[in-house]
PDB file of C-alpha atoms in Angstrom:
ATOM      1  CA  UNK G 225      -5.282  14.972  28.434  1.00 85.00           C
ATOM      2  CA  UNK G 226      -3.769  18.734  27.633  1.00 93.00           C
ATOM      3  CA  UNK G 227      -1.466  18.418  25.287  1.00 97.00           C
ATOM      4  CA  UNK G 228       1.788  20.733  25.638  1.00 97.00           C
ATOM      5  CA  UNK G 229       4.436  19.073  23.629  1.00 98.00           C
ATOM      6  CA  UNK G 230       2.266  18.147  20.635  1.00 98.00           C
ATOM      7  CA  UNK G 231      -1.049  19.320  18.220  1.00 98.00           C
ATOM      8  CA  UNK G 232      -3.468  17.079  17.108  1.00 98.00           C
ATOM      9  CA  UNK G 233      -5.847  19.363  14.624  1.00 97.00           C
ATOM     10  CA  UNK G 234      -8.219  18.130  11.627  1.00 96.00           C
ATOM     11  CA  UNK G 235      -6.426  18.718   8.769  1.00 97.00           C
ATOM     12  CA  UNK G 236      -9.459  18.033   6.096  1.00 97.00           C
ATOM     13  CA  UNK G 237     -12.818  15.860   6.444  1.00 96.00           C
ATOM     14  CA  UNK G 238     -11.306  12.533   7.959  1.00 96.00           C
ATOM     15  CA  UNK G 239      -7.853  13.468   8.078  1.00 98.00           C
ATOM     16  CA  UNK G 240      -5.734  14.361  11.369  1.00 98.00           C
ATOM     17  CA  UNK G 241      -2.526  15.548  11.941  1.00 98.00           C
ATOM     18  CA  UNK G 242      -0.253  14.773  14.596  1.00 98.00           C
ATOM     19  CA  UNK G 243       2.287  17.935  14.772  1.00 98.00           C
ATOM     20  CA  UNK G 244       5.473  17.149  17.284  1.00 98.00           C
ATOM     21  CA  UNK G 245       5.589  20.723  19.057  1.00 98.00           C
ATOM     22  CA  UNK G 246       8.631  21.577  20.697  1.00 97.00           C
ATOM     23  CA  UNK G 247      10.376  23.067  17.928  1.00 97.00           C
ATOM     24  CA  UNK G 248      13.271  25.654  20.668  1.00 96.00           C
ATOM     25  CA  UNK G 249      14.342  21.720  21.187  1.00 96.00           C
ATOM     26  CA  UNK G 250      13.839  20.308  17.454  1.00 96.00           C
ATOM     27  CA  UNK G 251      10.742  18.654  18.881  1.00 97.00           C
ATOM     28  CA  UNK G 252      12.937  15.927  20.286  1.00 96.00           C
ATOM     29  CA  UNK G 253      11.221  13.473  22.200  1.00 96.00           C
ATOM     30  CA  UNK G 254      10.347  13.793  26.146  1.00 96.00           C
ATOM     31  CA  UNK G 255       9.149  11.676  28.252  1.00 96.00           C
ATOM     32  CA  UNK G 256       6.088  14.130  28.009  1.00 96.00           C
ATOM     33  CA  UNK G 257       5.847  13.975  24.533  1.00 97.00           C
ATOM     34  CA  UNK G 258       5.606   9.931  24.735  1.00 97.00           C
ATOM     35  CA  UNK G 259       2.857  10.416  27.262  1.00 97.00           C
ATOM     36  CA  UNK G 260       0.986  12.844  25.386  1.00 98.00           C
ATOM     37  CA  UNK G 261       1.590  10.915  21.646  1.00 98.00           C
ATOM     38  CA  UNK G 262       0.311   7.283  24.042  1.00 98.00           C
ATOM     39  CA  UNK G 263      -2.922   9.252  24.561  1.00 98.00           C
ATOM     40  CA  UNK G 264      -3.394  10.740  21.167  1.00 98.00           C
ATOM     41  CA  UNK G 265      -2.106   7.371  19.187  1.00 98.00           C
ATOM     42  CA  UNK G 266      -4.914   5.526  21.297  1.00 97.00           C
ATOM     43  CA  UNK G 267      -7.677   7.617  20.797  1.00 96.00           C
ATOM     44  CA  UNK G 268      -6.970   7.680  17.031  1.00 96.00           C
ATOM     45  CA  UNK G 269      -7.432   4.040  16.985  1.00 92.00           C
ATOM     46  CA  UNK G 270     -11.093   4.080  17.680  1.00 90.00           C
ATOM     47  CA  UNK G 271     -12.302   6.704  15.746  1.00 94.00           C
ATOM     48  CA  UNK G 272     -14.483   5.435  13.059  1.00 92.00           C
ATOM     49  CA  UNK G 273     -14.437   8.574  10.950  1.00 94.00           C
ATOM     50  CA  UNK G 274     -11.084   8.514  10.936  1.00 97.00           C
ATOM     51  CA  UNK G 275      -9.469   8.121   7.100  1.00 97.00           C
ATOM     52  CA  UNK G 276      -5.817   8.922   7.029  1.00 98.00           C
ATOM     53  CA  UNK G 277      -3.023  10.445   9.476  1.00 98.00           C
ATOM     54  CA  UNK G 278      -0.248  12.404   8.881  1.00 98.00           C
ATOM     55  CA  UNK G 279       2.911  12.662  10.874  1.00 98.00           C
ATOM     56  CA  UNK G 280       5.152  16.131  11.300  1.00 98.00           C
ATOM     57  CA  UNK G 281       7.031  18.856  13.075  1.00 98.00           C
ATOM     58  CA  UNK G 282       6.422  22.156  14.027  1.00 97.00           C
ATOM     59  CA  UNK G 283       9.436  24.567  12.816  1.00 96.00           C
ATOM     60  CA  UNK G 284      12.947  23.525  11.349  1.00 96.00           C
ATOM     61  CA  UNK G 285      12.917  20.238  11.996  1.00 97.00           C
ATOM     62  CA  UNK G 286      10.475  16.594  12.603  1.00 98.00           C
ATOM     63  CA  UNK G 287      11.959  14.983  15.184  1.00 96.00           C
ATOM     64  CA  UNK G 288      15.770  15.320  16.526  1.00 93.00           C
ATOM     65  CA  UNK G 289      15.374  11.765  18.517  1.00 89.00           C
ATOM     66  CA  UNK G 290      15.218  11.835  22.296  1.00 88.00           C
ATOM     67  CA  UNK G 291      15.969  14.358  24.631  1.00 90.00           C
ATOM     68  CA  UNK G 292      19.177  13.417  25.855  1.00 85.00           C
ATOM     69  CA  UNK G 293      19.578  16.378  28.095  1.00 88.00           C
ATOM     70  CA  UNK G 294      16.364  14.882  30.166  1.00 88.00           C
ATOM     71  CA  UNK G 295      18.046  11.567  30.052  1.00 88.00           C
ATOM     72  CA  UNK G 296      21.879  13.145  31.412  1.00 89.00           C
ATOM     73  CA  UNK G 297      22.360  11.687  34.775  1.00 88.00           C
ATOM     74  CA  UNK G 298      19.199   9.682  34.337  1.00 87.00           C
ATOM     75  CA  UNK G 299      19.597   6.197  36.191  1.00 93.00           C
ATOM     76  CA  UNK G 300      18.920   3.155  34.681  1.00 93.00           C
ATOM     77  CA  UNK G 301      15.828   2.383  36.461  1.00 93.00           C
ATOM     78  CA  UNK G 302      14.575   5.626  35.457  1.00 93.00           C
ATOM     79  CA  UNK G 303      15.784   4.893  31.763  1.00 90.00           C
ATOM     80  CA  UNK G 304      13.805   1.891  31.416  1.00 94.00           C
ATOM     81  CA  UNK G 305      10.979   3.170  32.903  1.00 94.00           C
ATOM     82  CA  UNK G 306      11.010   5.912  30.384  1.00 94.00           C
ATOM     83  CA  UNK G 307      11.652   3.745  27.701  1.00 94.00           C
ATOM     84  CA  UNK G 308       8.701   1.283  28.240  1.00 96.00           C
ATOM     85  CA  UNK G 309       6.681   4.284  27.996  1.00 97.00           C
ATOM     86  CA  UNK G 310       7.893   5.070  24.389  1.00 96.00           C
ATOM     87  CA  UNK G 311       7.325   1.055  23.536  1.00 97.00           C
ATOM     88  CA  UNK G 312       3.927   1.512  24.242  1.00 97.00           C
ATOM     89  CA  UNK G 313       3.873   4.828  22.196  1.00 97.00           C
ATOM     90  CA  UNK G 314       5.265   3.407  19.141  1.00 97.00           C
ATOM     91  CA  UNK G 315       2.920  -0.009  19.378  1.00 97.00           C
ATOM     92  CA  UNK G 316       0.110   2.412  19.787  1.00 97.00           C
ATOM     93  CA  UNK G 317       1.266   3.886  16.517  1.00 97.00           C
ATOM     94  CA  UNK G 318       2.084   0.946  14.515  1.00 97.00           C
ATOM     95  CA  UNK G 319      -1.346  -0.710  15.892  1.00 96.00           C
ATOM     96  CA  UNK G 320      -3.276   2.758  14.014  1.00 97.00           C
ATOM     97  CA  UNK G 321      -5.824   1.206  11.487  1.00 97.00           C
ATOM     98  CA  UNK G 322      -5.484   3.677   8.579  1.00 98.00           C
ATOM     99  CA  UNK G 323      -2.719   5.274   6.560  1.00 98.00           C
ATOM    100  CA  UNK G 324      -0.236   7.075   8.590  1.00 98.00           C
ATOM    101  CA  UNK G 325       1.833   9.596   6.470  1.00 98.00           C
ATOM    102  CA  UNK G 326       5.353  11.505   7.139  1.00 98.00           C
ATOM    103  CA  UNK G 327       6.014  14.769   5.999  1.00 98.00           C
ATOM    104  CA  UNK G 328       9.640  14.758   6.848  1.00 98.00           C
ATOM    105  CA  UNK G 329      11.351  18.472   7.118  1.00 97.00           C
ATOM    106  CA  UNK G 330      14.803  18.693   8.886  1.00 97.00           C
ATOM    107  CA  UNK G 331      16.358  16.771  11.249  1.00 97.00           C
ATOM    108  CA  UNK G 332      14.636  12.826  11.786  1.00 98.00           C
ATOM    109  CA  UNK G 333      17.363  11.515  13.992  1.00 96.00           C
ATOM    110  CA  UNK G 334      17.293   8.512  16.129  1.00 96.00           C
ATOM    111  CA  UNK G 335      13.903   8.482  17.518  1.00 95.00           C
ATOM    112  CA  UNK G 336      12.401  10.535  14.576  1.00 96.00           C
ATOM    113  CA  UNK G 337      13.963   8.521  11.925  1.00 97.00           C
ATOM    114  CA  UNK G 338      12.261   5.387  13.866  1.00 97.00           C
ATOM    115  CA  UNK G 339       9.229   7.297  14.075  1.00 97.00           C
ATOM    116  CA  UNK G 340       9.085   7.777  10.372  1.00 98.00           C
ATOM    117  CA  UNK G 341       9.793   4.179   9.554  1.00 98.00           C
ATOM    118  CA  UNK G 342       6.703   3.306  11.657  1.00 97.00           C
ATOM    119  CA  UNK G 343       4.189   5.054   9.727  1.00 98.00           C
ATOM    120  CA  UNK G 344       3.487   3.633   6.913  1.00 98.00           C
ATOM    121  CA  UNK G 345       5.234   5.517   3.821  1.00 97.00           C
ATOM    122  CA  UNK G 346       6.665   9.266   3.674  1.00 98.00           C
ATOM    123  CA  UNK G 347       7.634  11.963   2.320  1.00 98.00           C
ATOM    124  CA  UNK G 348      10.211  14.607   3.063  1.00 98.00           C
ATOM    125  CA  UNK G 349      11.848  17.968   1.761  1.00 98.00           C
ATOM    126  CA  UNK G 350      14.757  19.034   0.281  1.00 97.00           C
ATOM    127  CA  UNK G 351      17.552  19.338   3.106  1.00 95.00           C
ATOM    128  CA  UNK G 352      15.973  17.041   5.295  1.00 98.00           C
ATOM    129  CA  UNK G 353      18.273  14.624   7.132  1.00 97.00           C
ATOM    130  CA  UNK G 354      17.899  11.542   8.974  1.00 98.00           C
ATOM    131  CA  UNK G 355      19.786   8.897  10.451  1.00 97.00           C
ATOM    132  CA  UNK G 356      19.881   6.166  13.355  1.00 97.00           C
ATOM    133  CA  UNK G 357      22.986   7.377  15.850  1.00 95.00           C
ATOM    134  CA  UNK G 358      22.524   5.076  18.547  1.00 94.00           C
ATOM    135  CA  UNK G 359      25.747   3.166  18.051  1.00 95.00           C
ATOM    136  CA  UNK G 360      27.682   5.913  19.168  1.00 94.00           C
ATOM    137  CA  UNK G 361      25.775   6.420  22.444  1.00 90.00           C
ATOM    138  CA  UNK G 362      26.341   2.978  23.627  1.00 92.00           C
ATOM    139  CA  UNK G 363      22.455   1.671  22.617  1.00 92.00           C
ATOM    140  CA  UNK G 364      20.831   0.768  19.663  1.00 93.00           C
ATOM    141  CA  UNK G 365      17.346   1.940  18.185  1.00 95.00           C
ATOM    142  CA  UNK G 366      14.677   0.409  20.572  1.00 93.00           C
ATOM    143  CA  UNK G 367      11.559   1.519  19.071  1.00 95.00           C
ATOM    144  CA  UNK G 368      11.729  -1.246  15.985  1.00 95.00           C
ATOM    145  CA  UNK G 369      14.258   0.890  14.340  1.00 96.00           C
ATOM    146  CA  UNK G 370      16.116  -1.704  13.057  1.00 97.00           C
ATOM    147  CA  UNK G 371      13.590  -4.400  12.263  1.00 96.00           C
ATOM    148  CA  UNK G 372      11.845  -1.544  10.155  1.00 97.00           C
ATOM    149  CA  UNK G 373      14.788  -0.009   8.546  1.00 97.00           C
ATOM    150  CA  UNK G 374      15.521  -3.930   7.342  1.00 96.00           C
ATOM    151  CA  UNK G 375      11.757  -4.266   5.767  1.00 94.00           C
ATOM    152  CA  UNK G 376      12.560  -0.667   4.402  1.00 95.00           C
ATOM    153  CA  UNK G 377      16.257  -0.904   2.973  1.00 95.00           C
ATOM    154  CA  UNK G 378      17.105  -4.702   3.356  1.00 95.00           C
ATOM    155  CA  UNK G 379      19.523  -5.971   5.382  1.00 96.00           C
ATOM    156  CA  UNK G 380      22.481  -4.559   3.842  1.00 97.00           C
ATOM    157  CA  UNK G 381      22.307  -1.310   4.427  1.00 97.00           C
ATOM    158  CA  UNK G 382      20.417  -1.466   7.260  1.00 97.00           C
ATOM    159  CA  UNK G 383      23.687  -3.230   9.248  1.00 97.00           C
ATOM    160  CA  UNK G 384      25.540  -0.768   7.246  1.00 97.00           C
ATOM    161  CA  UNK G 385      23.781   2.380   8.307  1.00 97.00           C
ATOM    162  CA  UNK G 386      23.492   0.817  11.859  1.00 97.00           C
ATOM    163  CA  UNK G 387      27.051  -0.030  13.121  1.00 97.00           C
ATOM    164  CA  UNK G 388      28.165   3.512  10.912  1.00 97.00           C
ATOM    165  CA  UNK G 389      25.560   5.402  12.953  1.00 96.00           C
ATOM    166  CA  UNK G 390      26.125   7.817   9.488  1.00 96.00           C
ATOM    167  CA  UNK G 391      23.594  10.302   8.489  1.00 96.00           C
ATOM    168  CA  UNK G 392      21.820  10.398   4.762  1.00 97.00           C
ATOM    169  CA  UNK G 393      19.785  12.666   3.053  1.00 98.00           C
ATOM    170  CA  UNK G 394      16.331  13.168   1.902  1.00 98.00           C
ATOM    171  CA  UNK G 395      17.772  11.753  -1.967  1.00 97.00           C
ATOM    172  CA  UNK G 396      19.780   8.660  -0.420  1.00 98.00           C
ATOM    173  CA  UNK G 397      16.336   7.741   1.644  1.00 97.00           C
ATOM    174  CA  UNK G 398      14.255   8.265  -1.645  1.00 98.00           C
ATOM    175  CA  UNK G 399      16.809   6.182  -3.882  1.00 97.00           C
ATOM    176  CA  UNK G 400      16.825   3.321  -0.880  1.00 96.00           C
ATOM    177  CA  UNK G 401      12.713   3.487  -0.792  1.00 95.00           C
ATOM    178  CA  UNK G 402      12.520   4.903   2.564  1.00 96.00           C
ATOM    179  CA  UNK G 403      10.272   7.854   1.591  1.00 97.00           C
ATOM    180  CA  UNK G 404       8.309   8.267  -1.563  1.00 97.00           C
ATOM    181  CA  UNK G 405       9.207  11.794  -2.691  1.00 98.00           C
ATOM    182  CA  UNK G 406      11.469  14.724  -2.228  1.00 98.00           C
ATOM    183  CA  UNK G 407      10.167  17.943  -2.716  1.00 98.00           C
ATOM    184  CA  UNK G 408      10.668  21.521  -1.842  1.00 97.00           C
ATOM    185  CA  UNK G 409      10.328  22.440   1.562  1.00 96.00           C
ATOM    186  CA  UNK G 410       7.130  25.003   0.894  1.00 96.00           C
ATOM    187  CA  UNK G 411       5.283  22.492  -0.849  1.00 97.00           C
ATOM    188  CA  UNK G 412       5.587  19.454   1.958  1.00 98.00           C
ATOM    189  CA  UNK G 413       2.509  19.592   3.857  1.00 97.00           C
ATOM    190  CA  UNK G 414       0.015  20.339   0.656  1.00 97.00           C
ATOM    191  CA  UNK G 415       1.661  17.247  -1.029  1.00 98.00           C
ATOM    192  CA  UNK G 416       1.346  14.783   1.719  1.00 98.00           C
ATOM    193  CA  UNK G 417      -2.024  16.462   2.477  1.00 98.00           C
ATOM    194  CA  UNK G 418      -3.103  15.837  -1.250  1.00 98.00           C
ATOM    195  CA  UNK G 419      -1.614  11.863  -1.018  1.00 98.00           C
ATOM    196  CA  UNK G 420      -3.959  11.945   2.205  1.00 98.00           C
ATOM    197  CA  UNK G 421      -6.878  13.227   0.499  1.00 97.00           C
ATOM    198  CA  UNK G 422      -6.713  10.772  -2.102  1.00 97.00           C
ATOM    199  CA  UNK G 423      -7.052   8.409   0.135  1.00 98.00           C
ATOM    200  CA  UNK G 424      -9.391   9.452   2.179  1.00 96.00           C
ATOM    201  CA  UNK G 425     -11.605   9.828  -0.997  1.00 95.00           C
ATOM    202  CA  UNK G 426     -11.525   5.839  -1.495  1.00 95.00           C
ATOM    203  CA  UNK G 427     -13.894   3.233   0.372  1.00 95.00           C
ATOM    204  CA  UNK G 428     -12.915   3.249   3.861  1.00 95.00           C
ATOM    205  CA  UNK G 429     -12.880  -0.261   4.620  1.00 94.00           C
ATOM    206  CA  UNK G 430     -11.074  -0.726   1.563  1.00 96.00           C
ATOM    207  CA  UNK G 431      -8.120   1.045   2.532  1.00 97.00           C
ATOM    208  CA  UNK G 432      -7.909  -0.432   5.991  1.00 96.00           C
ATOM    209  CA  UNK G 433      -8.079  -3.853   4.737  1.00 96.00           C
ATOM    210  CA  UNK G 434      -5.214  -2.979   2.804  1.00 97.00           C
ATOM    211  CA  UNK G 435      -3.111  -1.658   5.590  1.00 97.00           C
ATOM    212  CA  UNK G 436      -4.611  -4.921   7.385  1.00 96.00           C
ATOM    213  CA  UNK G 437      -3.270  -7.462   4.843  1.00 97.00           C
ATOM    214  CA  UNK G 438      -0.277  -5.587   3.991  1.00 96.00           C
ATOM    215  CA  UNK G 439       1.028  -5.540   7.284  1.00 95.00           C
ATOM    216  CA  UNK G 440      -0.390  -8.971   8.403  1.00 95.00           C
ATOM    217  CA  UNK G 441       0.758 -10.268   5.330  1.00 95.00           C
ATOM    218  CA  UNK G 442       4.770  -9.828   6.655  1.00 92.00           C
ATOM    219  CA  UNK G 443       5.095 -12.332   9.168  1.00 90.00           C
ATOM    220  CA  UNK G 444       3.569 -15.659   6.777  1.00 95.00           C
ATOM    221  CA  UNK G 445       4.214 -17.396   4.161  1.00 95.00           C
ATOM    222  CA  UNK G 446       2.777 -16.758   0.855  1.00 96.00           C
ATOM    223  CA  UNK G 447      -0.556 -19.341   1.003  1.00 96.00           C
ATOM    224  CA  UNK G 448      -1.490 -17.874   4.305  1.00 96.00           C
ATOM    225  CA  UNK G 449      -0.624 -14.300   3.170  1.00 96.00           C
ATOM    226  CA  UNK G 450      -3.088 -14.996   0.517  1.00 96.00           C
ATOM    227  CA  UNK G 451      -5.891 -16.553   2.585  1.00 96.00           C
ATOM    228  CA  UNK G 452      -5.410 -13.833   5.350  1.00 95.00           C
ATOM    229  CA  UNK G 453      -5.895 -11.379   1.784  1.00 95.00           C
ATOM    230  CA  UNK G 454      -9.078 -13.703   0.394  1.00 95.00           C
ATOM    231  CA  UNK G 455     -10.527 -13.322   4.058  1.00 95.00           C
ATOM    232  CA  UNK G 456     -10.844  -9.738   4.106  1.00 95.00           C
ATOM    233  CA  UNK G 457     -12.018  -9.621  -0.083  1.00 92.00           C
ATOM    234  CA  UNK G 458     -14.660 -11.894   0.936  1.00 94.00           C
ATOM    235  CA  UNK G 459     -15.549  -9.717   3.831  1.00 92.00           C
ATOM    236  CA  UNK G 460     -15.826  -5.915   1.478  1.00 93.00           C
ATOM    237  CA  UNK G 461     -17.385  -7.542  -1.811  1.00 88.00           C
ATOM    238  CA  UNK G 462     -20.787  -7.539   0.057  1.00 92.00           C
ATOM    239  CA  UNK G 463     -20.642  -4.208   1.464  1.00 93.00           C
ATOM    240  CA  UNK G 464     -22.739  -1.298   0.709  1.00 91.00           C
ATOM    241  CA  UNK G 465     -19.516   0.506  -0.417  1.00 90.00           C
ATOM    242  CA  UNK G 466     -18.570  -1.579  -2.807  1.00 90.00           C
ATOM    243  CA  UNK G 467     -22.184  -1.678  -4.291  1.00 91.00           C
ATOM    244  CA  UNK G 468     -21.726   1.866  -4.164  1.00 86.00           C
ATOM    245  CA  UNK G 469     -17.963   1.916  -6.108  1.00 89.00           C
ATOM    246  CA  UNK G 470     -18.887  -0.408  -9.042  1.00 88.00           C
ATOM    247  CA  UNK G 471     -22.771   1.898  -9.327  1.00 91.00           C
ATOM    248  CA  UNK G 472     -20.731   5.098  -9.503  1.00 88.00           C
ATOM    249  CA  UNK G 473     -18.032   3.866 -12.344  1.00 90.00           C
ATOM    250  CA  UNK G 474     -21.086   2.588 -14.412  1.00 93.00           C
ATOM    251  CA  UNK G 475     -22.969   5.850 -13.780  1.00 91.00           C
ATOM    252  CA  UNK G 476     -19.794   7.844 -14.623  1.00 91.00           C
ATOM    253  CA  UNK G 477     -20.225   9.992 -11.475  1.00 89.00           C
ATOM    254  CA  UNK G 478     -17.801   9.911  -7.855  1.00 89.00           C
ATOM    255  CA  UNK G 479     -18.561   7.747  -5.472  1.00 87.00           C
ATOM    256  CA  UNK G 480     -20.219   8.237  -2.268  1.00 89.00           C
ATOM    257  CA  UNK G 481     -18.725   6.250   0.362  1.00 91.00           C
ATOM    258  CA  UNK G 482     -19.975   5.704   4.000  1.00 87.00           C
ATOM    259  CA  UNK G 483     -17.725   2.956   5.192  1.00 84.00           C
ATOM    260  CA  UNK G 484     -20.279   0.549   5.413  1.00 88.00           C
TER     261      UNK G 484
END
C-alpha cells in the first residue's frame, strides 16, 4: 500500500516511527488514514527486527480525533462501516509486540487521545492538550477509550473526564500518570527517541516478554498473573541472550544481543 495520510520511516537501528500526516487537517483521522495505519500496524507485527515504535504527528498537532467533516451527512450504515475499520486499526495496534511510544505535541482529541492511551506509555510537550469529547457529539469513545483511560486514571476520573467531555493539559495528564514526561516542545522527538533507544539496546525477547506479561497479566488474578510471568522466565533463562547479558556484566563490556 502507498501511503498518503501517514509516514512510516526508520527512525534508528530497530526503531520505526509511525508519523500521522495530514497536518492542513491536524492529522485527524480519515477513513484513509485507518486504512493506511491497518496496513502499517499489521506489517509491524511480524517484523522480527523490529525493537520499539513510536507514535506522532506531523506539524502543530498529534491527532485532532476523527474527521467529522468526512463523517457530516454520513449515514449510519456508512458510520459503522467506517468505524469497524478503525476497530480493526486500533486491535492491530494494541496486538503490536514491542514498545509503542507517544510523543504527544498539540491537540490529542477524541480519537488521538484514544490513540495515545493504546500505546503503551507517552510522552508529550508543553502546550499539548488532550481530551475525550464524545459526550457532546451524542457517542462515546469506541476505540477502548474508556476501558484504557480507567487502567490509566482509575475510575474516578475517568467517569469524570467522560460525562464532562473537558479538556486537560499535558501537566494534569502527567500528574494523573497518563504520560511519563512533559517537556519542551523542541526536545520531544529526541527524548522519546532516546527512551526508544534504550530499549532497543536491551535483549529483545526480554522486552517483549515484558509487554507480553504486562499486558496479559490485566485480565487474571494474581497466581495466574504470576504463572503466565514464570512461563515466559522459564522460556528466556535458556536463551543465547541471556547467556550473552550475564557474560557481558561479568566481562564489564555491553552486551551484544541477537534476540535469540
Amino acid at each position: 500500500m502507498t501511503y498518503e495520510t501517514i509516514k512510516v520511516e526508520e527512525a534508528a537501528p530497530g526503531i520505526t516511527a509511525i508519523t500521522f500526516n495530514r497536518p492542513d487537517a491536524a492529522n485527524a483521522l480519515s477513513t484513509q488514514m485507518g486504512r493506511e495505519l491497518l496496513d502499517a500496524w499489521s506489517k509491524l507485527r511480524s517484523d522480527e527486527a523490529l525493537r520499539c515504535v513510536i507514535l506522532r504527528g506531523e506539524g502543530k498537532h498529534f491527532q485532532a480525533g476523527a474527521d467529522l467533516k468526512e463523517r457530516n451527512g454520513m449515514s449510519d450504515e456508512a458510520w459503522a462501516e467506517q468505524h469497524r475499520l478503525f476497530e480493526a486499526m486500533i486491535r492491530m495496534q494494541l496486538a503490536c509486540p514491542v514498545p509503542v511510544i507517544a510523543a504527544v505535541q498539540g491537540a490529542a482529541m477524541g480519537g488521538g487521545c484514544e490513540m495515545t492511551l493504546a500505546c503503551d506509555f507517552a510522552y508529550a510537550s508543553e502546550g499539548a492538550r488532550f481530551g475525550l469529547p464524545e459526550a457532546g457529539l451524542g457517542i462515546l469513545p469506541g476505540l477502548g477509550g474508556t476501558q484504557l483511560l480507567t487502567r490509566a486514571v482509575g475510575p474516578r476520573r475517568a467517569i469524570e473526564l467522560l460525562t464532562t467531555a473537558a479538556p486537560f493539559t499535558a501537566q494534569q495528564a502527567l500528574d494523573w500518570g497518563l504520560v511519563s514526561g512533559v517537556v519542551a516542545p523542541e526536545a520531544l522527538f529526541e527524548t522519546v527517541l532516546g527512551v526508544a533507544t534504550v530499549i532497543a539496546s536491551k535483549a529483545p525477547q526480554s522486552v517483549r516478554g515484558a509487554k507480553r506479561v504486562v499486558h496479559g497479566g490485566l485480565d487474571l488474578d494474581l497466581k495466574q498473573a504470576m504463572d503466565l510471568e514464570l512461563t515466559v522466565y522459564n522460556q528466556l533463562f535458556t536463551t543465547a541472550d541471556r547467556r550473552e547479558g550475564v557474560a557481558a556484566f561479568n566481562e564489564k563490556r555491553t552486551a551484544r544481543f541477537e534476540g535469540k
